[in-house]
CSV table of C-alpha atoms and ligand atoms in Angstrom, one decimal:
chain,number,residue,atom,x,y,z
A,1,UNK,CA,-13.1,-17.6,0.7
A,2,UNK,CA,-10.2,-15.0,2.0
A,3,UNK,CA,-7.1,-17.8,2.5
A,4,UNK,CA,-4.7,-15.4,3.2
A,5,UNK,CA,-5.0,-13.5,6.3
A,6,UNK,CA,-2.4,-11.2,8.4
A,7,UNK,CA,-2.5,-9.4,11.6
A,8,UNK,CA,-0.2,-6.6,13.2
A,9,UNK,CA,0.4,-6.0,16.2
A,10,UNK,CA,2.7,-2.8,18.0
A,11,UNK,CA,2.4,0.7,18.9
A,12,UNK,CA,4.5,3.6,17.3
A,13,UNK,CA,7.4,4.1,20.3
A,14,UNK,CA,6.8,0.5,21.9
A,15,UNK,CA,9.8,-2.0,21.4
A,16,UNK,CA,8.4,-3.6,18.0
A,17,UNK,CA,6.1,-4.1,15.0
A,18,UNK,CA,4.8,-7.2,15.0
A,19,UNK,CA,3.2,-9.2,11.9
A,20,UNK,CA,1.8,-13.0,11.3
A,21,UNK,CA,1.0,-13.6,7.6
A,22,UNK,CA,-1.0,-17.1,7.3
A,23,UNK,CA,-1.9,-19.0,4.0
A,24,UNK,CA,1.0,-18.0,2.2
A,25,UNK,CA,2.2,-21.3,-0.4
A,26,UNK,CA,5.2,-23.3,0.2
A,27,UNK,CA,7.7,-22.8,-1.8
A,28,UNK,CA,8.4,-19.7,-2.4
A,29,UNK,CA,12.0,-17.8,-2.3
A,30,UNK,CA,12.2,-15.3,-0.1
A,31,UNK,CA,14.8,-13.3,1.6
A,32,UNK,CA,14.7,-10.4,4.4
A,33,UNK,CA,16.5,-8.4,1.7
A,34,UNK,CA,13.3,-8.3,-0.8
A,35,UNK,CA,11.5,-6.8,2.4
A,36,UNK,CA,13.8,-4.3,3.8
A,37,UNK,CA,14.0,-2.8,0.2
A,38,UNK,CA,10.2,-1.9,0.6
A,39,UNK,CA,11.0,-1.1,4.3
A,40,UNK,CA,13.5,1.6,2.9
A,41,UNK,CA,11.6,3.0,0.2
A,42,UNK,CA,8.6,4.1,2.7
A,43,UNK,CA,11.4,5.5,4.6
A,44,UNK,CA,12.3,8.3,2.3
A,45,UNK,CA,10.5,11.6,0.1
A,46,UNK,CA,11.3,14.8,0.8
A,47,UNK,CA,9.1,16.8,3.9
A,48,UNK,CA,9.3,13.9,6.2
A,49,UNK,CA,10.4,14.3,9.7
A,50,UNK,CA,12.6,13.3,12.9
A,51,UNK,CA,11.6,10.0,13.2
A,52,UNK,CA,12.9,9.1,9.4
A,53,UNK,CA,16.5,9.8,11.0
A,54,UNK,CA,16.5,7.6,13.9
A,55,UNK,CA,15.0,4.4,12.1
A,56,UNK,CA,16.4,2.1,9.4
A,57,UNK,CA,13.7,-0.5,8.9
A,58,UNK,CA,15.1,-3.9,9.0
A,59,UNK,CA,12.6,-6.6,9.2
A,60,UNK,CA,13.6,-10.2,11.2
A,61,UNK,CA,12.1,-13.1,9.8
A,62,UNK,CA,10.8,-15.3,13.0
A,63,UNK,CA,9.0,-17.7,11.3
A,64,UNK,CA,7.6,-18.8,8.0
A,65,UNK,CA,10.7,-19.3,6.4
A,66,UNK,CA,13.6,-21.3,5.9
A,67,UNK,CA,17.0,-21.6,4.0
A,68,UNK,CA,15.4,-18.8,2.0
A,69,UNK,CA,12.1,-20.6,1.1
A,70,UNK,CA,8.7,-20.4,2.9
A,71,UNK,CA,7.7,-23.4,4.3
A,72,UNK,CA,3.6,-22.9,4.2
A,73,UNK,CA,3.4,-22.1,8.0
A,74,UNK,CA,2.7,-18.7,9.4
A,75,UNK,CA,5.0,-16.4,8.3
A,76,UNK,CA,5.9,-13.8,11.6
A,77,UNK,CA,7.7,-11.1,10.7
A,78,UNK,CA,9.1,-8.3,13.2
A,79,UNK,CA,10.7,-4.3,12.6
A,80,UNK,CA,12.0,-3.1,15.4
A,81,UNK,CA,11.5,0.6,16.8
A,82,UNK,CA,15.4,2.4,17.6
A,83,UNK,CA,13.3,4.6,19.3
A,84,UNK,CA,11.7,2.2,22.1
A,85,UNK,CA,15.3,3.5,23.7
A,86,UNK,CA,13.7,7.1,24.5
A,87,UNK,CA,10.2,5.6,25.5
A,88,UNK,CA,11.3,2.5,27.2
A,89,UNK,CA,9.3,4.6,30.7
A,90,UNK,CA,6.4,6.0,28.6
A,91,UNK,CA,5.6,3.0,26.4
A,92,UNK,CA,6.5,0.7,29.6
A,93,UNK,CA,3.9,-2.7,29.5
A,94,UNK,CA,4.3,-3.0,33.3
A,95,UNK,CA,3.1,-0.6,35.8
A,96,UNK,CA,5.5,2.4,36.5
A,97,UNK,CA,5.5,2.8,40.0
A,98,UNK,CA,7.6,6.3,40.0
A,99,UNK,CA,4.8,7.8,38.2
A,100,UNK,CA,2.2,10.0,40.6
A,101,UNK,CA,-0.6,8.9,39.3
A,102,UNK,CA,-2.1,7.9,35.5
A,103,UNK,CA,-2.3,11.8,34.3
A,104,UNK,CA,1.4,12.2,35.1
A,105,UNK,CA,2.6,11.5,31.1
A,106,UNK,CA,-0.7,11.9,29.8
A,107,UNK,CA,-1.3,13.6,26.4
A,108,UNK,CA,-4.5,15.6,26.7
A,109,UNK,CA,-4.7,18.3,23.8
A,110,UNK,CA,-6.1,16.2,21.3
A,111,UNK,CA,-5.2,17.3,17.3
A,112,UNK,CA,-7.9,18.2,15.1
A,113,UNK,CA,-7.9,15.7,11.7
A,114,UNK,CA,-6.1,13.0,14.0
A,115,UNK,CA,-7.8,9.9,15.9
A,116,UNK,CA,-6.6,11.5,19.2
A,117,UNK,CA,-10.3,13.1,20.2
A,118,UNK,CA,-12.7,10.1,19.0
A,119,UNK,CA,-10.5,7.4,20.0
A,120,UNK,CA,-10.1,9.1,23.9
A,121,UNK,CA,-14.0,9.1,23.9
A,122,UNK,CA,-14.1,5.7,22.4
A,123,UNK,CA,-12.0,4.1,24.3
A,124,UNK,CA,-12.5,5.8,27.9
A,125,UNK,CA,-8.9,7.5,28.7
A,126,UNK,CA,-8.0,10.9,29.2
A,127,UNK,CA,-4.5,10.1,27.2
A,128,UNK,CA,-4.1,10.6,23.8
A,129,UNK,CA,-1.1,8.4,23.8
A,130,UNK,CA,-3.3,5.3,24.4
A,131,UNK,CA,-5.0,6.2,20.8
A,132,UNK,CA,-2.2,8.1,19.0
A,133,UNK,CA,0.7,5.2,19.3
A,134,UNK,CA,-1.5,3.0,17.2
A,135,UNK,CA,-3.3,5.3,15.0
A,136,UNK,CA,-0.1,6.6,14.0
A,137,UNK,CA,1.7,5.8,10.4
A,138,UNK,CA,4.5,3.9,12.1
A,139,UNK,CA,1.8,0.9,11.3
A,140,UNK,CA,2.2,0.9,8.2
A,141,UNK,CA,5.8,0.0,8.1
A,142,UNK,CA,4.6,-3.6,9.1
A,143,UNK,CA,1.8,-3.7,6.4
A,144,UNK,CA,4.7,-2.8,3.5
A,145,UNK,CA,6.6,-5.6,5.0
A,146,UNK,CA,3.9,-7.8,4.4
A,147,UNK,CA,3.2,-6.3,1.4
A,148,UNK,CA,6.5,-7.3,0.4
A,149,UNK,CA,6.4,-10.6,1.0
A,150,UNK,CA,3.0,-10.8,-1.4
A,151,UNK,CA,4.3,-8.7,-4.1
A,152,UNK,CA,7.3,-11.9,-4.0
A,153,UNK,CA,4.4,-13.9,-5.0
A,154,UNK,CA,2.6,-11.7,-7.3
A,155,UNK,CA,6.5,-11.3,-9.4
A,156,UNK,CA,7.0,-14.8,-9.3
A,157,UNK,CA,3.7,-14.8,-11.7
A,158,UNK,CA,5.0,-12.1,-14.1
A,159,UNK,CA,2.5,-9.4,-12.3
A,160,UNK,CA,4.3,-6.3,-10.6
A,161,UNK,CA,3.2,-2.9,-9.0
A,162,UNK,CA,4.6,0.3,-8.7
A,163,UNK,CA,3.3,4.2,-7.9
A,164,UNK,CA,4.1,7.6,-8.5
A,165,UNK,CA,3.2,11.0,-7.0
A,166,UNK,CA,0.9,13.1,-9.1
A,167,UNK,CA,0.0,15.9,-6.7
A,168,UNK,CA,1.3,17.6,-3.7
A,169,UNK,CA,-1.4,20.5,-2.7
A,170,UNK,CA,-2.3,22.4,-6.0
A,171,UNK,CA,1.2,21.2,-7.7
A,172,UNK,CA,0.0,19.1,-10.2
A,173,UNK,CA,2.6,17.2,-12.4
A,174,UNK,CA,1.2,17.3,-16.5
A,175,UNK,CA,0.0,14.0,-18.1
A,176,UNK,CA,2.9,12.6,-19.7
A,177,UNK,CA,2.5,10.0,-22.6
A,178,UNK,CA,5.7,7.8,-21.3
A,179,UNK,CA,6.5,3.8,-21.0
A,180,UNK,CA,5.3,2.3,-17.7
A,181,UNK,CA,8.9,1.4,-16.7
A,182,UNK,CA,9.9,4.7,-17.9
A,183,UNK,CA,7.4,6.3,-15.2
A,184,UNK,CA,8.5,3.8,-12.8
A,185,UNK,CA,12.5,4.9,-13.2
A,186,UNK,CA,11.5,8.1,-13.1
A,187,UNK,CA,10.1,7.6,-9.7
A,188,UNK,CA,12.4,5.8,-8.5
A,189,UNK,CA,15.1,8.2,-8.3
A,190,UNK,CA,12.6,11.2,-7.6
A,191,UNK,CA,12.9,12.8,-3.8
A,192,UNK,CA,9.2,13.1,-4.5
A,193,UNK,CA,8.4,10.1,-6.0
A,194,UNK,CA,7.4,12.4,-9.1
A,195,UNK,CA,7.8,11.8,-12.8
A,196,UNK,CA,8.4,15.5,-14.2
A,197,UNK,CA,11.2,16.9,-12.4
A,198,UNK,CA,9.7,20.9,-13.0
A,199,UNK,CA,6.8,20.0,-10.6
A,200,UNK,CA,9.5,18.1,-8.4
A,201,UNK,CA,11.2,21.6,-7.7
A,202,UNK,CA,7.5,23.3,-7.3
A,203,UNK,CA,6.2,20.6,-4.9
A,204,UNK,CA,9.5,21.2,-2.9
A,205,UNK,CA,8.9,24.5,-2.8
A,206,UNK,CA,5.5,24.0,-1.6
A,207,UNK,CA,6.4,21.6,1.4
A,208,UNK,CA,9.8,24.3,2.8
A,209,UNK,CA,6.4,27.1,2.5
A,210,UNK,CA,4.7,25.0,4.7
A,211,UNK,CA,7.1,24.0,6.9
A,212,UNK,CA,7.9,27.6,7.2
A,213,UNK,CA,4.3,28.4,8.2
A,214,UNK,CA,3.8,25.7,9.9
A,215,UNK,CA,1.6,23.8,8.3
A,216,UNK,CA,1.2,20.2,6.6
A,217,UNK,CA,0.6,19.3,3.1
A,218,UNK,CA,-1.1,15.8,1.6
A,219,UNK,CA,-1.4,15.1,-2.5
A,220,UNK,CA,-2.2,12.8,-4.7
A,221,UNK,CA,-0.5,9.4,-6.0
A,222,UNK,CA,-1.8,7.0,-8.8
A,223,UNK,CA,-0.6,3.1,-8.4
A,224,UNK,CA,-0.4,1.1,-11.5
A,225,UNK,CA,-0.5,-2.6,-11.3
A,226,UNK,CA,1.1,-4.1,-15.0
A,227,UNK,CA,1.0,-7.5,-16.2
A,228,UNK,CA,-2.1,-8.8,-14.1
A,229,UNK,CA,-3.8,-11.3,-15.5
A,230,UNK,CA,-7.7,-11.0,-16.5
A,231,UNK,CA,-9.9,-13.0,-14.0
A,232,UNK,CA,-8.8,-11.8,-9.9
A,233,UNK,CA,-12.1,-10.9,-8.4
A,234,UNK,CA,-15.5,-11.8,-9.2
A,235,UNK,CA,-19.2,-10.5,-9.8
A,236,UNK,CA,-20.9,-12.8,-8.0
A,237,UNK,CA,-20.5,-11.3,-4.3
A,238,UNK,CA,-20.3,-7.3,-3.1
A,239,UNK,CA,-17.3,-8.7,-1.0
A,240,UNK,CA,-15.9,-10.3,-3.7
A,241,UNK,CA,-15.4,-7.3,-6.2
A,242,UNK,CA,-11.6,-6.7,-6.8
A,243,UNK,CA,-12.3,-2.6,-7.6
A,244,UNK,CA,-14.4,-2.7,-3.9
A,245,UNK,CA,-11.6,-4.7,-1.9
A,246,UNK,CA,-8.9,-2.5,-3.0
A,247,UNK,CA,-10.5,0.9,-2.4
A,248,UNK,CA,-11.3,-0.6,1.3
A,249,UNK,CA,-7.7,-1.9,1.5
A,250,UNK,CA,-7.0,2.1,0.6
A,251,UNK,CA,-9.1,4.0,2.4
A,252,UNK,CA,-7.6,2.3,5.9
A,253,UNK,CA,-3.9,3.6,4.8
A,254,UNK,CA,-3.9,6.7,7.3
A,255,UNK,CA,-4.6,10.1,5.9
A,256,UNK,CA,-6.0,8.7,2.7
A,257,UNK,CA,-9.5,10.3,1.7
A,258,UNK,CA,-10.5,9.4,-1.9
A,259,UNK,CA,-9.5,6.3,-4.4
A,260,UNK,CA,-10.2,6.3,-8.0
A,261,UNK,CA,-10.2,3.7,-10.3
A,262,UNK,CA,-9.4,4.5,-14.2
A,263,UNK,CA,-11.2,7.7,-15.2
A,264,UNK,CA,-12.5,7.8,-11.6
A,265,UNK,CA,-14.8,10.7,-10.8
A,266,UNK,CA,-13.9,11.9,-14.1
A,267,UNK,CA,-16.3,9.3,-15.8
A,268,UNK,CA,-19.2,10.6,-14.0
A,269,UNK,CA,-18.9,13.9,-16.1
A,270,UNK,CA,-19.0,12.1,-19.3
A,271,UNK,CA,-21.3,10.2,-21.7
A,272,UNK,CA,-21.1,6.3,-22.1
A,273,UNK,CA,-19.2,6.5,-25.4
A,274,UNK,CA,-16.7,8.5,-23.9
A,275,UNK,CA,-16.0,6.0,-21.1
A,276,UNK,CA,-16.0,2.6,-21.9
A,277,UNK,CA,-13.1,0.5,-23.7
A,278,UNK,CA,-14.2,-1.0,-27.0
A,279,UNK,CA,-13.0,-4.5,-27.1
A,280,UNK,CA,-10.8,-5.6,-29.8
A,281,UNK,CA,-9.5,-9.3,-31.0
A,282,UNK,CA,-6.4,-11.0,-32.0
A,283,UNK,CA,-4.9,-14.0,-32.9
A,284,UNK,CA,-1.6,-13.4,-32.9
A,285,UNK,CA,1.0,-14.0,-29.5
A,286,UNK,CA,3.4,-11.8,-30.2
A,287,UNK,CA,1.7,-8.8,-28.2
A,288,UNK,CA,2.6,-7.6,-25.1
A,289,UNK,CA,1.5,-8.9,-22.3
A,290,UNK,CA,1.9,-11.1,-19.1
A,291,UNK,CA,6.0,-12.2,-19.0
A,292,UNK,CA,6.0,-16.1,-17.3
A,293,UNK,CA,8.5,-18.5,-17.4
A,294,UNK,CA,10.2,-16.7,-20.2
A,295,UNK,CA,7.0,-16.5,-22.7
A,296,UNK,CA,4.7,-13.6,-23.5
A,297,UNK,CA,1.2,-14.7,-22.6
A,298,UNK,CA,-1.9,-12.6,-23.2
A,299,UNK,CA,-3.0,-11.3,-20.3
A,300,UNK,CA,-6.4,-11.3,-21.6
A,301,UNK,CA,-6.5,-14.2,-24.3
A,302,UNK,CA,-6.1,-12.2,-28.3
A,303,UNK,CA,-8.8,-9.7,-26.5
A,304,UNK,CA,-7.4,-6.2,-25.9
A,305,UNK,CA,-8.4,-2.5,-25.2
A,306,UNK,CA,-7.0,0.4,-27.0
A,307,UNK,CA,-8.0,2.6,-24.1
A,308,UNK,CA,-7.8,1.9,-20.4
A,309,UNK,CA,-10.6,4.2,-19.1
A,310,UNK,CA,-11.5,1.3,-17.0
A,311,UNK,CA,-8.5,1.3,-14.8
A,312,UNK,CA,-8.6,-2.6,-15.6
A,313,UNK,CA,-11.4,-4.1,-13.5
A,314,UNK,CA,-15.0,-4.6,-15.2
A,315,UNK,CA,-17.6,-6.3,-12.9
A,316,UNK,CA,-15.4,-6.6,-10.1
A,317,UNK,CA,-12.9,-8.8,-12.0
A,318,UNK,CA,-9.2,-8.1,-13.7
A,319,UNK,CA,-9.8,-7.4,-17.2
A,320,UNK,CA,-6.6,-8.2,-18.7
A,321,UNK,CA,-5.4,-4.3,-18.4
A,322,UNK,CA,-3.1,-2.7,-16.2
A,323,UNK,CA,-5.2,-2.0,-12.8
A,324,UNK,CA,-4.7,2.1,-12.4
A,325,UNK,CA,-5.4,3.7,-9.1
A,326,UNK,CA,-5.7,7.3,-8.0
A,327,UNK,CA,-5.7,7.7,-3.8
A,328,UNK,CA,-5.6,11.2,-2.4
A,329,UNK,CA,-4.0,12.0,0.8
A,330,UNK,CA,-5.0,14.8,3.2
A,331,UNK,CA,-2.2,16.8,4.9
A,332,UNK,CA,-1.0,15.1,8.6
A,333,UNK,CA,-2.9,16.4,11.3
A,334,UNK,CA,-0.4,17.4,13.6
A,335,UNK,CA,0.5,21.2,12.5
A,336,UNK,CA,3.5,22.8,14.0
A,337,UNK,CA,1.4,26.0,14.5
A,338,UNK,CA,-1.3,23.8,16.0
A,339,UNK,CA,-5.2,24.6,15.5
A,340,UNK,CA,-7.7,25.2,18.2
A,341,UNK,CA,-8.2,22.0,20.3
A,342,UNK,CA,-9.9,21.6,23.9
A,343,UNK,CA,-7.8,20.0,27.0
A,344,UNK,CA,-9.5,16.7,28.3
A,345,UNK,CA,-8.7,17.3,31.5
A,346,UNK,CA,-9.6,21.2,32.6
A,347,UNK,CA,-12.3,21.6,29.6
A,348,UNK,CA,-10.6,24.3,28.4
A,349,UNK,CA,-9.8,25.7,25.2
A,350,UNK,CA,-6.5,25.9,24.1
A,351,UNK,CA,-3.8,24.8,21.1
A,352,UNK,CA,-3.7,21.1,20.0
A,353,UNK,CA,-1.0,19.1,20.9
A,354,UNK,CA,2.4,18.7,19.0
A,355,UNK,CA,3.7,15.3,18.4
A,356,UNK,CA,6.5,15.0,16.2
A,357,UNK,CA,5.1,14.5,12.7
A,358,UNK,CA,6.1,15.0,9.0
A,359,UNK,CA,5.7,18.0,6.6
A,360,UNK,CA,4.2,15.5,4.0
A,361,UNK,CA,4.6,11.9,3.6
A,362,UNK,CA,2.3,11.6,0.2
A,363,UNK,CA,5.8,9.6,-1.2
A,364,UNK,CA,5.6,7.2,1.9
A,365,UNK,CA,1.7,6.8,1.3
A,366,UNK,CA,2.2,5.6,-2.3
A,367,UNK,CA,5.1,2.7,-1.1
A,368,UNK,CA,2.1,1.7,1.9
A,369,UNK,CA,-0.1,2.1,-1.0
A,370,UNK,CA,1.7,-0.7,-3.1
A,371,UNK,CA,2.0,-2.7,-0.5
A,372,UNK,CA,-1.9,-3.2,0.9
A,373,UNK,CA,-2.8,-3.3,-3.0
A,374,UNK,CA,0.1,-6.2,-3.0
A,375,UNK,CA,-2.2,-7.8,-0.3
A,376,UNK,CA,-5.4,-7.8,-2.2
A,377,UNK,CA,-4.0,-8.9,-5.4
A,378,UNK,CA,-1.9,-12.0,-3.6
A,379,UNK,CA,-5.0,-12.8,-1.6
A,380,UNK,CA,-7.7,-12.7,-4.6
A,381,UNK,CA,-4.5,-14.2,-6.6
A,382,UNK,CA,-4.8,-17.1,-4.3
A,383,UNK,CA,-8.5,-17.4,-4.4
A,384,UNK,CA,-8.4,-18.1,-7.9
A,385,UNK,CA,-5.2,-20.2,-8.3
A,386,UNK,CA,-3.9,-21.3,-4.9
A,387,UNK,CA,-2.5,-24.6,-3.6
A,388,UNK,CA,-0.3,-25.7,-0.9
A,389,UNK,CA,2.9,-25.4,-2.8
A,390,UNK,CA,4.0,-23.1,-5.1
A,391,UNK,CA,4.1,-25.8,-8.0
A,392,UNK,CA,0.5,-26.6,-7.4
A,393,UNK,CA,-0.1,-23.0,-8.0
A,394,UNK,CA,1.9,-22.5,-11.2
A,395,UNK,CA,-0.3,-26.0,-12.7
A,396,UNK,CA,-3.0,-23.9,-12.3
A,397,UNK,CA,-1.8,-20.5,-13.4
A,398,UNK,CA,-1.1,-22.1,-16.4
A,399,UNK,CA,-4.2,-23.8,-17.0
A,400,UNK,CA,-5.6,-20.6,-16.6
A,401,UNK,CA,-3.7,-19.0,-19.5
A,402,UNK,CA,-4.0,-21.9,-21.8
A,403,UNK,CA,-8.0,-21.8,-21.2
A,404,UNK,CA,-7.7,-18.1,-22.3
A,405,UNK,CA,-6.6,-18.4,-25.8
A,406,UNK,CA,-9.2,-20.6,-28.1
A,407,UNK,CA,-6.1,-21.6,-30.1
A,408,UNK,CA,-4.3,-23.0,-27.4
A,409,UNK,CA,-7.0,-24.3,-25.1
A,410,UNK,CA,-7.5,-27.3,-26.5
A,411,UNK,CA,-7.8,-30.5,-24.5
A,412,UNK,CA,-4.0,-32.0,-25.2
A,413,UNK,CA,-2.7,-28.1,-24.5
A,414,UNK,CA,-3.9,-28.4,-20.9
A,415,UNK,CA,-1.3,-29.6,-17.7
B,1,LIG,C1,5.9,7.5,11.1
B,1,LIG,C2,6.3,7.5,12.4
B,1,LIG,C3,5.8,8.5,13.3
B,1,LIG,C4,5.7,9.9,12.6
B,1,LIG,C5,4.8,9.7,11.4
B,1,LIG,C6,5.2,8.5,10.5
B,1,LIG,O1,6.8,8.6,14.3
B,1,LIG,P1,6.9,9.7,15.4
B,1,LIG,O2,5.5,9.9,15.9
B,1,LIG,O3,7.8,9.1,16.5
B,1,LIG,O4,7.6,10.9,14.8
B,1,LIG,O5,6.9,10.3,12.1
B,1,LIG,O6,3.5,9.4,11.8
B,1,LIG,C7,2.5,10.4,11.6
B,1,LIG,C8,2.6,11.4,10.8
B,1,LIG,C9,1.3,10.3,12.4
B,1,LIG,O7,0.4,11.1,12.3
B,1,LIG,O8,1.3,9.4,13.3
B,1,LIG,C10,6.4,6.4,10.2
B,1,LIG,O9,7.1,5.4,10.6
B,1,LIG,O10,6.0,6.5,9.0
């Protein structure tokens, strides 16, 4: 079923990040540039730490690819770490023979809230360093490159995704009634990735307090997906479901705790009436809707919703609305004024461990955010319409939006 498929591979201070994308189409333009602009916006938001300094993300394209156009092979992208240069000893694959023994560099104060402890007993070592490299965030730099290479995709097909910051701790920024691109330029140029600038200055405030105390802070982002097409997903399979694939793709982005779809937990506080989107019919095109090779189509046939309670997935499938995502973030485990922790090695209590960390990365979550909810779409995207070649793609994508609309679906209509 799944024919697209990606692995990573790297640790936080080794020499690289590592990714293979396979099953992408042929065909399709891509640069290094459309990547390193993702790459650059996880790199920013304000309350992030030492590490943001010493990297600028720039991806190398090692296969996949060429004279700007994928080729249908495995795509293998790499990010390098600047920081490798401090760790080259540490992070060493060889054996280090002017260490004294294993415990010499050894990390053994495991942080509550982080993978250290579990992942030491898990994996038998006595060094959180073993667990913490990979379990740390700098993972998800690959995984918004490759995100970035399926949201190419997804915009060649009119469909594009973008997020925001709703809360940082109890700041919460007001429900504002304002154009999705107007939300999206808003965030944008935010240092929080926040639309109301008010709570922009109040969430600031909140992440110098905590950074003063030293403490961490996590919020609350929505992701809105515009322009998708009803019918990614499907009902027939538990695996299958769109809404179910994208909270899993969600849940493994470090940190995050909760996902919501549409009214989300809200719509279990409410009657039926109160939750469900009435459907309504039209015949004519000139609505919005799905922007492709310089036509409005209807991204679900005439049929449309006035309301979007929904958060546009019924049954598992795209229902023709924008797909509206809510994914809450706890604050980073590592705390500059570290919490009670045990030490592996004597047994004995004392003060977690302190690796360098941020205040709050909630704006760098949302960018990772995009990017694995880029992976699901391009992979059920390609379920549904995929081919070798991007042409072979675009016959079908087509087909697919003629069959929608009973006054274009007739037989001589069809490619
Ligand atoms: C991160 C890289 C890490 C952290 C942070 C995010 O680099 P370093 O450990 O060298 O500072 O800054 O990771 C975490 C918060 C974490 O818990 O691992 C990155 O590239 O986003």
């Amino acid at each position: 079923m799944t024919v697209l498929r990606f692995l990573t591979a790297g640790e936080s201070h080794g020499p690289t990040l590592t990714g293979i994308i396979e099953g992408m189409p042929a065909q399709l333009e891509l640069t290094a540039d459309d990547i390193n602009k993702d790459l650059a916006r996880r790199q920013q938001g304000y309350g992030r730490g030492g590490r943001m300094a010493i990297e600028t993300d720039q991806v190398q394209i090692l296969g996949g690819v060429r004279h700007g156009k994928t080729l249908g092979s495995p795509i293998c992208l790499a990010i390098g770490n600047r920081d490798w240069e401090n760790w080259q000893s540490e992070m060493a694959a060889e054996p280090q023979v002017q260490l004294k023994g294993p415990g010499e560099l050894a990390v053994t104060r495991p942080r509550p809230g982080h993978g250290d402890l579990a992942g030491m007993l898990k994996y038998r070592t006595k060094d959180a360093r073993n667990i913490l490299e990979r379990a740390s965030a700098r993972e998800t730099a690959m995984r918004v490159a490759i995100g970035a290479v399926c949201r190419r995709l997804l915009a060649h097909f009119g469909i594009s995704i973008f997020s925001h910051v709703v809360q940082i701790q109890n700041v919460a920024v007001p429900k504002l009634e304002l154009p999705l691109h107007e939300v999206q330029s808003r965030a944008e140029t935010s240092p929080l990735r926040s639309i109301h600038e008010e709570s922009t200055a109040k969430m600031i405030a909140a992440i110098d307090d905590a950074r003063a105390n030293g403490d961490s802070l996590g919020g609350i982002f929505e992701i809105i997906v515009d322009q998708v097409p009803v019918g990614l997903g499907s009902h027939v399979h538990w695996e299958r479901r769109l809404d179910g694939r994208l909270a899993q793709a969600l849940m493994s982005v470090p940190a995050v705790k909760a996902v919501e779809i549409g009214l989300g937990r809200e719509s279990g506080t409410k009657v039926g009436s109160e939750v469900h989107d009435e459907i309504f019919y039209t015949s004519s095109s000139g609505r919005d809707g799905l922007l492709w090779q310089g036509k409005y189509w209807p991204t679900a046939g005439g049929f449309y919703r006035k309301t979007n309670r929904a958060g546009g997935i019924e049954g598992g499938i795209t229902n023709g609305s924008p797909i509206v995502l809510t994914v809450t973030m706890k604050p980073i485990p590592t705390l500059y004024k570290p919490l009670a922790s045990v030490d592996v090695e004597t047994l004995k209590p004392i003060e977690a461990g302190i690796e360098r960390s941020d205040i709050c990365a909630v704006p760098a979550a949302s960018i990772v955010g995009e990017a694995v909810v880029a992976w699901v779409l391009a992979a059920s995207f390609l379920e549904k319409f995929g081919g070798d070649s991007l042409g072979e793609i675009e016959s079908r994508f087509k087909d697919h939006l003629h069959s929608l609309c009973p006054e274009t679906s007739r037989e001589d209509d069809r490619l």
